[in-house]
PDB file of C-alpha atoms in Angstrom:
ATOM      1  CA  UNK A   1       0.000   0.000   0.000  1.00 60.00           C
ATOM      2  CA  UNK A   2       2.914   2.446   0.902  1.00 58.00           C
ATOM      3  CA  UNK A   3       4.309   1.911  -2.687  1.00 63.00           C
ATOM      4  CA  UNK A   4       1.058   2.600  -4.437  1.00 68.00           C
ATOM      5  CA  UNK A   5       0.775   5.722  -2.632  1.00 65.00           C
ATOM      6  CA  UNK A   6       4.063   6.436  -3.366  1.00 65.00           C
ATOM      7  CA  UNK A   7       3.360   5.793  -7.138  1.00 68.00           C
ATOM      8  CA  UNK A   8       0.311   7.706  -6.840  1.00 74.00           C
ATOM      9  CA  UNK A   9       2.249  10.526  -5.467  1.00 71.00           C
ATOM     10  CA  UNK A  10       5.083  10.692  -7.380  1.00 71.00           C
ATOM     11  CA  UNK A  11       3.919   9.541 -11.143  1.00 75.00           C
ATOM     12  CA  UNK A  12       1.936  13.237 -11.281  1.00 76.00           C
ATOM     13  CA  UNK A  13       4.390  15.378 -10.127  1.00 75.00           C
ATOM     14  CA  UNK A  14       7.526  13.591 -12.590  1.00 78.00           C
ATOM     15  CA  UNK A  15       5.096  13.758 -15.122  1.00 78.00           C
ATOM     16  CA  UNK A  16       4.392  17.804 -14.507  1.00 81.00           C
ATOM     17  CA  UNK A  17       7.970  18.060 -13.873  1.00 78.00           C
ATOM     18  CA  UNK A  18       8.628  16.682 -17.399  1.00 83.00           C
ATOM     19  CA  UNK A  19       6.222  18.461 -18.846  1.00 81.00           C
ATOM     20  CA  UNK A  20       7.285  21.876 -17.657  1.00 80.00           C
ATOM     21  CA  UNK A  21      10.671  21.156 -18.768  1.00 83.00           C
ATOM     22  CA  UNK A  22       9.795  20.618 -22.364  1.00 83.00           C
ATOM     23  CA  UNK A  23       7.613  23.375 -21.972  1.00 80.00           C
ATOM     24  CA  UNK A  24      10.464  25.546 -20.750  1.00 78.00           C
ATOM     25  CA  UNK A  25      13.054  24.289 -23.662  1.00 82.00           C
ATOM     26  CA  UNK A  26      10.230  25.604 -26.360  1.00 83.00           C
ATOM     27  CA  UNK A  27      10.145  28.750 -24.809  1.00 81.00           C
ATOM     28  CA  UNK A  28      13.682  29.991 -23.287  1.00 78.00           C
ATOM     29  CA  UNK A  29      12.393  33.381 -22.522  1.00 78.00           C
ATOM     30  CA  UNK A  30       9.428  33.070 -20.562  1.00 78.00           C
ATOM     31  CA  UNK A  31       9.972  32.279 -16.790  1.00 79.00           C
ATOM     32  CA  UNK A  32       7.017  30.519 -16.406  1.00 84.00           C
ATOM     33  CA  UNK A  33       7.708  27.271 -17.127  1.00 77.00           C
ATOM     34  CA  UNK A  34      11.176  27.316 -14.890  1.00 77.00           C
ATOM     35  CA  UNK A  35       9.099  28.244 -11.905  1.00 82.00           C
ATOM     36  CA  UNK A  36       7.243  25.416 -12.388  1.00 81.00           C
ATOM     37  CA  UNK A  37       9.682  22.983 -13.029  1.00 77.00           C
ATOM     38  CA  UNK A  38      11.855  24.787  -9.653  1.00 81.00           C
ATOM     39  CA  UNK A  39       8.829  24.158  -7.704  1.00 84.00           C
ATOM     40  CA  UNK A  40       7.925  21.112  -8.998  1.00 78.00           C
ATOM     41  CA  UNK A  41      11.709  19.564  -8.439  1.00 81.00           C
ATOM     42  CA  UNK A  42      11.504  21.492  -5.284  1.00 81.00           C
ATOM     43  CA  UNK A  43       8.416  19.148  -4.220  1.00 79.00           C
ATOM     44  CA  UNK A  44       9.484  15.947  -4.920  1.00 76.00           C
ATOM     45  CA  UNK A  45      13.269  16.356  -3.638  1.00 78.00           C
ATOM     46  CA  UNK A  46      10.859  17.570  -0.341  1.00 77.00           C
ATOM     47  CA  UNK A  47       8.899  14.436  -0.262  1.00 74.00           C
ATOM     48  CA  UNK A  48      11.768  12.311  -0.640  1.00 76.00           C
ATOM     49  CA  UNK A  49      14.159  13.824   1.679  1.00 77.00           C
ATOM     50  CA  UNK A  50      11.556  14.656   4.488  1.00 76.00           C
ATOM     51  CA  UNK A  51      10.452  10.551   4.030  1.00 76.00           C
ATOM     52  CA  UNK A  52      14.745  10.015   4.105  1.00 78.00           C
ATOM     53  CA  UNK A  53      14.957  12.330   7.524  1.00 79.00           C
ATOM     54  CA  UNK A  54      12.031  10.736   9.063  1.00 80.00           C
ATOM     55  CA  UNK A  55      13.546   7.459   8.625  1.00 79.00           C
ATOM     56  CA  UNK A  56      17.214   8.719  10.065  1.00 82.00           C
ATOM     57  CA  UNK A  57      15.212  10.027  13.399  1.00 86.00           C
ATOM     58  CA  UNK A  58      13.467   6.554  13.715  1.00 86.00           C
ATOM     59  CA  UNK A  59      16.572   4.610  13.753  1.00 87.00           C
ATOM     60  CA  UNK A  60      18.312   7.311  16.251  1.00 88.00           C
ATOM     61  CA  UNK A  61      15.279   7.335  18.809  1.00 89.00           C
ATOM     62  CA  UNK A  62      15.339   3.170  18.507  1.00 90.00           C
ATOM     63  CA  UNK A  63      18.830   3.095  19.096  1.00 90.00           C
ATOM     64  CA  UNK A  64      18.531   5.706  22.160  1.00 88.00           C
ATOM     65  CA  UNK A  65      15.833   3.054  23.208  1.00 90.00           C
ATOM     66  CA  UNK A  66      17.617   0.127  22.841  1.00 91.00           C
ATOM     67  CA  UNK A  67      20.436   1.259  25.220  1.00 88.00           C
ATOM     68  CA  UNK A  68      18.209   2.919  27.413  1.00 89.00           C
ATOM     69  CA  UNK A  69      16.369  -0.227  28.071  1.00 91.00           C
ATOM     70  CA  UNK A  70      20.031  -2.493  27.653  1.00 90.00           C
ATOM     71  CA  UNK A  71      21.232   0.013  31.148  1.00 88.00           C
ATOM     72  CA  UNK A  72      18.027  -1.287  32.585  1.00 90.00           C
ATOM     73  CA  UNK A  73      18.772  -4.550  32.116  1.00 92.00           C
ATOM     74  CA  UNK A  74      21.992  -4.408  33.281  1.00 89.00           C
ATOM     75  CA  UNK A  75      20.516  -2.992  36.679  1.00 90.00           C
ATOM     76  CA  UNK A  76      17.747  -5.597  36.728  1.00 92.00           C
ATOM     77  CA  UNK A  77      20.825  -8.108  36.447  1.00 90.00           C
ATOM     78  CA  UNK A  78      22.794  -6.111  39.076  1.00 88.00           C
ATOM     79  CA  UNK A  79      20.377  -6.252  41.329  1.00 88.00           C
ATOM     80  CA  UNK A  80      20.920  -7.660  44.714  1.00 86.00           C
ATOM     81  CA  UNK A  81      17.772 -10.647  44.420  1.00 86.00           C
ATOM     82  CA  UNK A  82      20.470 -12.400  42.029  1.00 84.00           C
ATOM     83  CA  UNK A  83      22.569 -12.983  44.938  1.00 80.00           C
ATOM     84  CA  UNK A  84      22.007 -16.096  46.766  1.00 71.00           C
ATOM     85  CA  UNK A  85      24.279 -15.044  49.523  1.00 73.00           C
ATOM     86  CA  UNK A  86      22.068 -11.775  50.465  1.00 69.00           C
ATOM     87  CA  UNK A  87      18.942 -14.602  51.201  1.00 60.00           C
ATOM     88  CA  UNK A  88      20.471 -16.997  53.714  1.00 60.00           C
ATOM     89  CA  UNK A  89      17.457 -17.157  55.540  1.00 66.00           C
ATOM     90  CA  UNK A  90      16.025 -19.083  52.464  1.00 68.00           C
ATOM     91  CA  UNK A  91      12.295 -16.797  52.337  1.00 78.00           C
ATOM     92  CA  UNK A  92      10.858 -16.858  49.444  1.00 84.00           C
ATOM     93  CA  UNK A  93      10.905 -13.361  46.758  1.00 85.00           C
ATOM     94  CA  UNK A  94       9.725 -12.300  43.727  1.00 89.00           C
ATOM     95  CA  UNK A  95      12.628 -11.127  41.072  1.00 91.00           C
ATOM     96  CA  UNK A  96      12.719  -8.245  38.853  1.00 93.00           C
ATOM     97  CA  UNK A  97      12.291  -9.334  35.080  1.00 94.00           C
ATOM     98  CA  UNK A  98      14.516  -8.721  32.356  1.00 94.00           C
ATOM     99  CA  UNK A  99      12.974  -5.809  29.522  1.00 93.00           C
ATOM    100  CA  UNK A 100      12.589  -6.479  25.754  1.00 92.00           C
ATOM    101  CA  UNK A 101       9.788  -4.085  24.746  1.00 93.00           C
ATOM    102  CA  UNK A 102      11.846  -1.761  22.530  1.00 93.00           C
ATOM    103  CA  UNK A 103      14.069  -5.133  21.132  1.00 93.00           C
ATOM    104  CA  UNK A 104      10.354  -6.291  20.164  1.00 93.00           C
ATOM    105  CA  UNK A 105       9.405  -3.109  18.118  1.00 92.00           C
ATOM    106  CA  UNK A 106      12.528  -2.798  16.871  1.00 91.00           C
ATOM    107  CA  UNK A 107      12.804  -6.188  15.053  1.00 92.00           C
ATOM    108  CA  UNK A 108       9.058  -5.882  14.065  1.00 91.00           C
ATOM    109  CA  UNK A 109       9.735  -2.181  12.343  1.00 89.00           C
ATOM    110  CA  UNK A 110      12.273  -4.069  10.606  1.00 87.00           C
ATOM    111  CA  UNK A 111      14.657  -0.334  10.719  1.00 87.00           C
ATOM    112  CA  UNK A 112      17.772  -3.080  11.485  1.00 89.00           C
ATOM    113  CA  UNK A 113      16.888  -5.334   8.525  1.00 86.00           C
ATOM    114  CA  UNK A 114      19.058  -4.046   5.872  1.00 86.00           C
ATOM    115  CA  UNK A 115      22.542  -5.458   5.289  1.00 87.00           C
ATOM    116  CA  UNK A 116      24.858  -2.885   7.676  1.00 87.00           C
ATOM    117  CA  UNK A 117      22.836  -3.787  10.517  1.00 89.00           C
ATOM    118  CA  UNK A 118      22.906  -7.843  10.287  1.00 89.00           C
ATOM    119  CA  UNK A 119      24.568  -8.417  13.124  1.00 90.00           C
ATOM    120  CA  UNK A 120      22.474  -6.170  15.443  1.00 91.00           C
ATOM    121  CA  UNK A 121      19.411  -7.649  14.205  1.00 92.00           C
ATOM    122  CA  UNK A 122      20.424 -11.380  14.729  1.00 92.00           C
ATOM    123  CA  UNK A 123      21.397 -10.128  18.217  1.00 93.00           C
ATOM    124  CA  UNK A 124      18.309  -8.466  18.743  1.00 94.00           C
ATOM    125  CA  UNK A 125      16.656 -12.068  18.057  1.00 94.00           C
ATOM    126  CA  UNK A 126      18.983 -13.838  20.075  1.00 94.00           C
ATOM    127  CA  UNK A 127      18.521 -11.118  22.914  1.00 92.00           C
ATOM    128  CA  UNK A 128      14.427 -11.624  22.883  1.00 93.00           C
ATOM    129  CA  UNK A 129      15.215 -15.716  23.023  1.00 94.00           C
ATOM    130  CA  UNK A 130      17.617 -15.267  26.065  1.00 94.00           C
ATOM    131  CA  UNK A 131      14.768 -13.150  27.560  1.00 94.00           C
ATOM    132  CA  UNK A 132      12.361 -15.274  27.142  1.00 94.00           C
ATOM    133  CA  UNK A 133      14.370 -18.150  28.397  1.00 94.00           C
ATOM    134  CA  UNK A 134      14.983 -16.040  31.676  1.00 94.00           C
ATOM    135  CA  UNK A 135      12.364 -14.740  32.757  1.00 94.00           C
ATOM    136  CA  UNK A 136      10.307 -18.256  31.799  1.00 94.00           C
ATOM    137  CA  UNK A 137      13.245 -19.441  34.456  1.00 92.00           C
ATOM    138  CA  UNK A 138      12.376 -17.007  37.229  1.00 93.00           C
ATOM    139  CA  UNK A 139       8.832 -18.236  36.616  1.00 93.00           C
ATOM    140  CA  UNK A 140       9.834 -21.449  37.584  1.00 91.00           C
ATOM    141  CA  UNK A 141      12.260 -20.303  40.578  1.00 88.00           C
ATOM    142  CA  UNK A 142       9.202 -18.167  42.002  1.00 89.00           C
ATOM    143  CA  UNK A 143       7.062 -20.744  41.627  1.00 89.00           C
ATOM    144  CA  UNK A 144       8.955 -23.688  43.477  1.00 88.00           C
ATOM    145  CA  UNK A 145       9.956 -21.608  46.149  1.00 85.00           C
ATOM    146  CA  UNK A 146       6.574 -20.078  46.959  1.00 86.00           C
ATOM    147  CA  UNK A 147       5.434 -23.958  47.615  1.00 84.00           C
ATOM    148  CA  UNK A 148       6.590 -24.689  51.201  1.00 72.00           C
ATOM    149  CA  UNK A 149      10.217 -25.338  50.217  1.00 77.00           C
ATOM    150  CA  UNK A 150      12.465 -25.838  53.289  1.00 83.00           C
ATOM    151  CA  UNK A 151      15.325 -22.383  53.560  1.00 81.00           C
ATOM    152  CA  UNK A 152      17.792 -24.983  52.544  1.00 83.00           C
ATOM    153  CA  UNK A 153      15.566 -26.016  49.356  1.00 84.00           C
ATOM    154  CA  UNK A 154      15.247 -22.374  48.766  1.00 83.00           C
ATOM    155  CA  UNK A 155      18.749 -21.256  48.800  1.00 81.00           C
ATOM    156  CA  UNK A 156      19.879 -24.186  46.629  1.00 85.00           C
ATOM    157  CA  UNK A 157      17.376 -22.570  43.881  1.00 85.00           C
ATOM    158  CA  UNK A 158      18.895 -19.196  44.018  1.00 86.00           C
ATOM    159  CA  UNK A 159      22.374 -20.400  43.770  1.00 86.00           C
ATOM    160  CA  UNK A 160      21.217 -22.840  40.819  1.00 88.00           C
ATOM    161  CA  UNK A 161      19.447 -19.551  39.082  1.00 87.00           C
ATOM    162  CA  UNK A 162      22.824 -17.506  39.525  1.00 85.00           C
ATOM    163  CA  UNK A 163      24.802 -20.932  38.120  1.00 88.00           C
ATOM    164  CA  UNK A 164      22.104 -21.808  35.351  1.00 89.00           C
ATOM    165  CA  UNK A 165      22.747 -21.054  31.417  1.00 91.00           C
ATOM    166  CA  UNK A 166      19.809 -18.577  31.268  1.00 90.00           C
ATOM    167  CA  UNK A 167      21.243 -16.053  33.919  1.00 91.00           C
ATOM    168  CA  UNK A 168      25.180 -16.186  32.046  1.00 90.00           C
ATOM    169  CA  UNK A 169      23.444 -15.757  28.659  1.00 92.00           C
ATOM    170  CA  UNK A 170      21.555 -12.887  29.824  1.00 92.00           C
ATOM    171  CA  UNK A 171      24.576 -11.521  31.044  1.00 89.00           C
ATOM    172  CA  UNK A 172      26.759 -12.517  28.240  1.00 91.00           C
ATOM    173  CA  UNK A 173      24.470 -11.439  25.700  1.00 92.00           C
ATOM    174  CA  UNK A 174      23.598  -7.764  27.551  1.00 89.00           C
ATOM    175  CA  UNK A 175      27.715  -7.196  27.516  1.00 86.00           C
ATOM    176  CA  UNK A 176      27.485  -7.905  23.544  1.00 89.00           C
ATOM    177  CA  UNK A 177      24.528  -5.832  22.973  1.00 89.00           C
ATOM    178  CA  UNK A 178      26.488  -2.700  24.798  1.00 83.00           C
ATOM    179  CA  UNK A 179      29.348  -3.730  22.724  1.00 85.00           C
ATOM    180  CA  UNK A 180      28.122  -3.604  19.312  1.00 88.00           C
ATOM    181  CA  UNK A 181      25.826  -0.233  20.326  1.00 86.00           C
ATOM    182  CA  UNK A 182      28.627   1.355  21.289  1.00 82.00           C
ATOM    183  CA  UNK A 183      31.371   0.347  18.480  1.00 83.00           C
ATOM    184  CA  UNK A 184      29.274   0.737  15.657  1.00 83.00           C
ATOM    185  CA  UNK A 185      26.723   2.868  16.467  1.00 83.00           C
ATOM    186  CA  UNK A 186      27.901   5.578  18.425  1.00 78.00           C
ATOM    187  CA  UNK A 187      26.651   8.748  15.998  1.00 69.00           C
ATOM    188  CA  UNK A 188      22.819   7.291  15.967  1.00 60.00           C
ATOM    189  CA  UNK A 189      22.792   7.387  20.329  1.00 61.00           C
ATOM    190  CA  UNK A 190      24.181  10.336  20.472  1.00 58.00           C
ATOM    191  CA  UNK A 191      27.757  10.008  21.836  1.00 49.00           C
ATOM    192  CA  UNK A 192      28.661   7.306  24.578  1.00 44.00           C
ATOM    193  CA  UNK A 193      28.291   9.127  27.028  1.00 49.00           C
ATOM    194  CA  UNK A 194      25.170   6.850  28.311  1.00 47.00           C
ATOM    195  CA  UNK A 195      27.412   3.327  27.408  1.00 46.00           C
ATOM    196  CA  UNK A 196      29.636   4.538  29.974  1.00 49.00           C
ATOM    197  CA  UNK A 197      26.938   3.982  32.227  1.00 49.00           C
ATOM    198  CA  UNK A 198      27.183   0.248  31.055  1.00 46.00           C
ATOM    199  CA  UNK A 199      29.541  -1.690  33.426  1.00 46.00           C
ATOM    200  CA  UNK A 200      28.786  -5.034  34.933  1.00 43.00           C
TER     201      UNK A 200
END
């Protein structure tokens, strides 16, 4: 549908614009004709490069996003209900989940899809799998400790989430996602100064 509008848009005013040129080439003296075609090329360079800029400011604000919510994950991950040692006593808590609402919208605008950006956009999926996988395991932690579990029981589970594949992929993969945002795409966030903020 956006093509055919684009077609519809554009077909018209290359037409006029061709049109006005011939026009202008039969008759060198009048200025009518090169107002038209100035105008007219003055139009659809507009409609191309405000489309162009629109699509520059989408990437920057996704990119802004995507560390923004990467330094919130890294804080979720900091944060001190990871530590088994902080819940000797074994009582049962509820645990911050990881964030992947702006990875989500940005691999559904498809804005990383093209070539240049491969390697963020297969880290973007792996990134939503990994989250997935987490969170689905603090599901399962919760759920097993809020059943009677003696402290003992309990602790064991916190260690074996802080141990377990999901929680080193998380962090693993959160490190590579700050990584790549702030090597190769350091103009579209605006400086590093907020990837400095990225330390774990």
């Amino acid at each position: 549908m956006k093509s055919l509008v684009t077609l519809i848009t554009f077909f018209p005013l290359l037409l006029g614009f061709i049109l006005a040129t011939v026009w202008w080439t039969r008759e060198p003296n009048d200025f009518e004709p090169l107002l038209t075609d100035l105008g007219l090329l003055a139009t659809i360079t507009g409609i191309f490069g405000e489309r162009l800029a629109s699509a520059i400011e989408k990437r920057r604000e996704l990119l802004r996003a995507l560390l923004n919510e990467c330094i919130s994950n890294v804080t979720i991950l900091s944060d001190g209900r990871f530590n088994p040692n902080l819940h000797k006593q074994g009582r049962p808590i509820v645990f911050p989940r990881l964030m992947m609402s702006v990875t989500e919208t940005a691999i559904v605008s498809g804005v990383f899809a093209e070539r240049k950006d491969r390697e963020l956009f297969s880290l973007l999926h792996q990134w939503r799998h990994t989250v997935n996988e987490f969170n689905h395991r603090l599901d399962i932690t919760e759920l097993r400790t809020f059943t009677n579990l003696s402290p003992q029981e309990i602790h064991s589970l916190y260690e074996a989430l802080q141990e377990s594949k999901e929680f080193n992929d998380a962090l693993t993969l959160t490190k590579h996602l700050a990584t790549v945002l702030k090597s190769k795409y350091p103009k579209g966030i605006g400086g590093s100064e907020g990837l400095s903020k990225i330390v774990l």
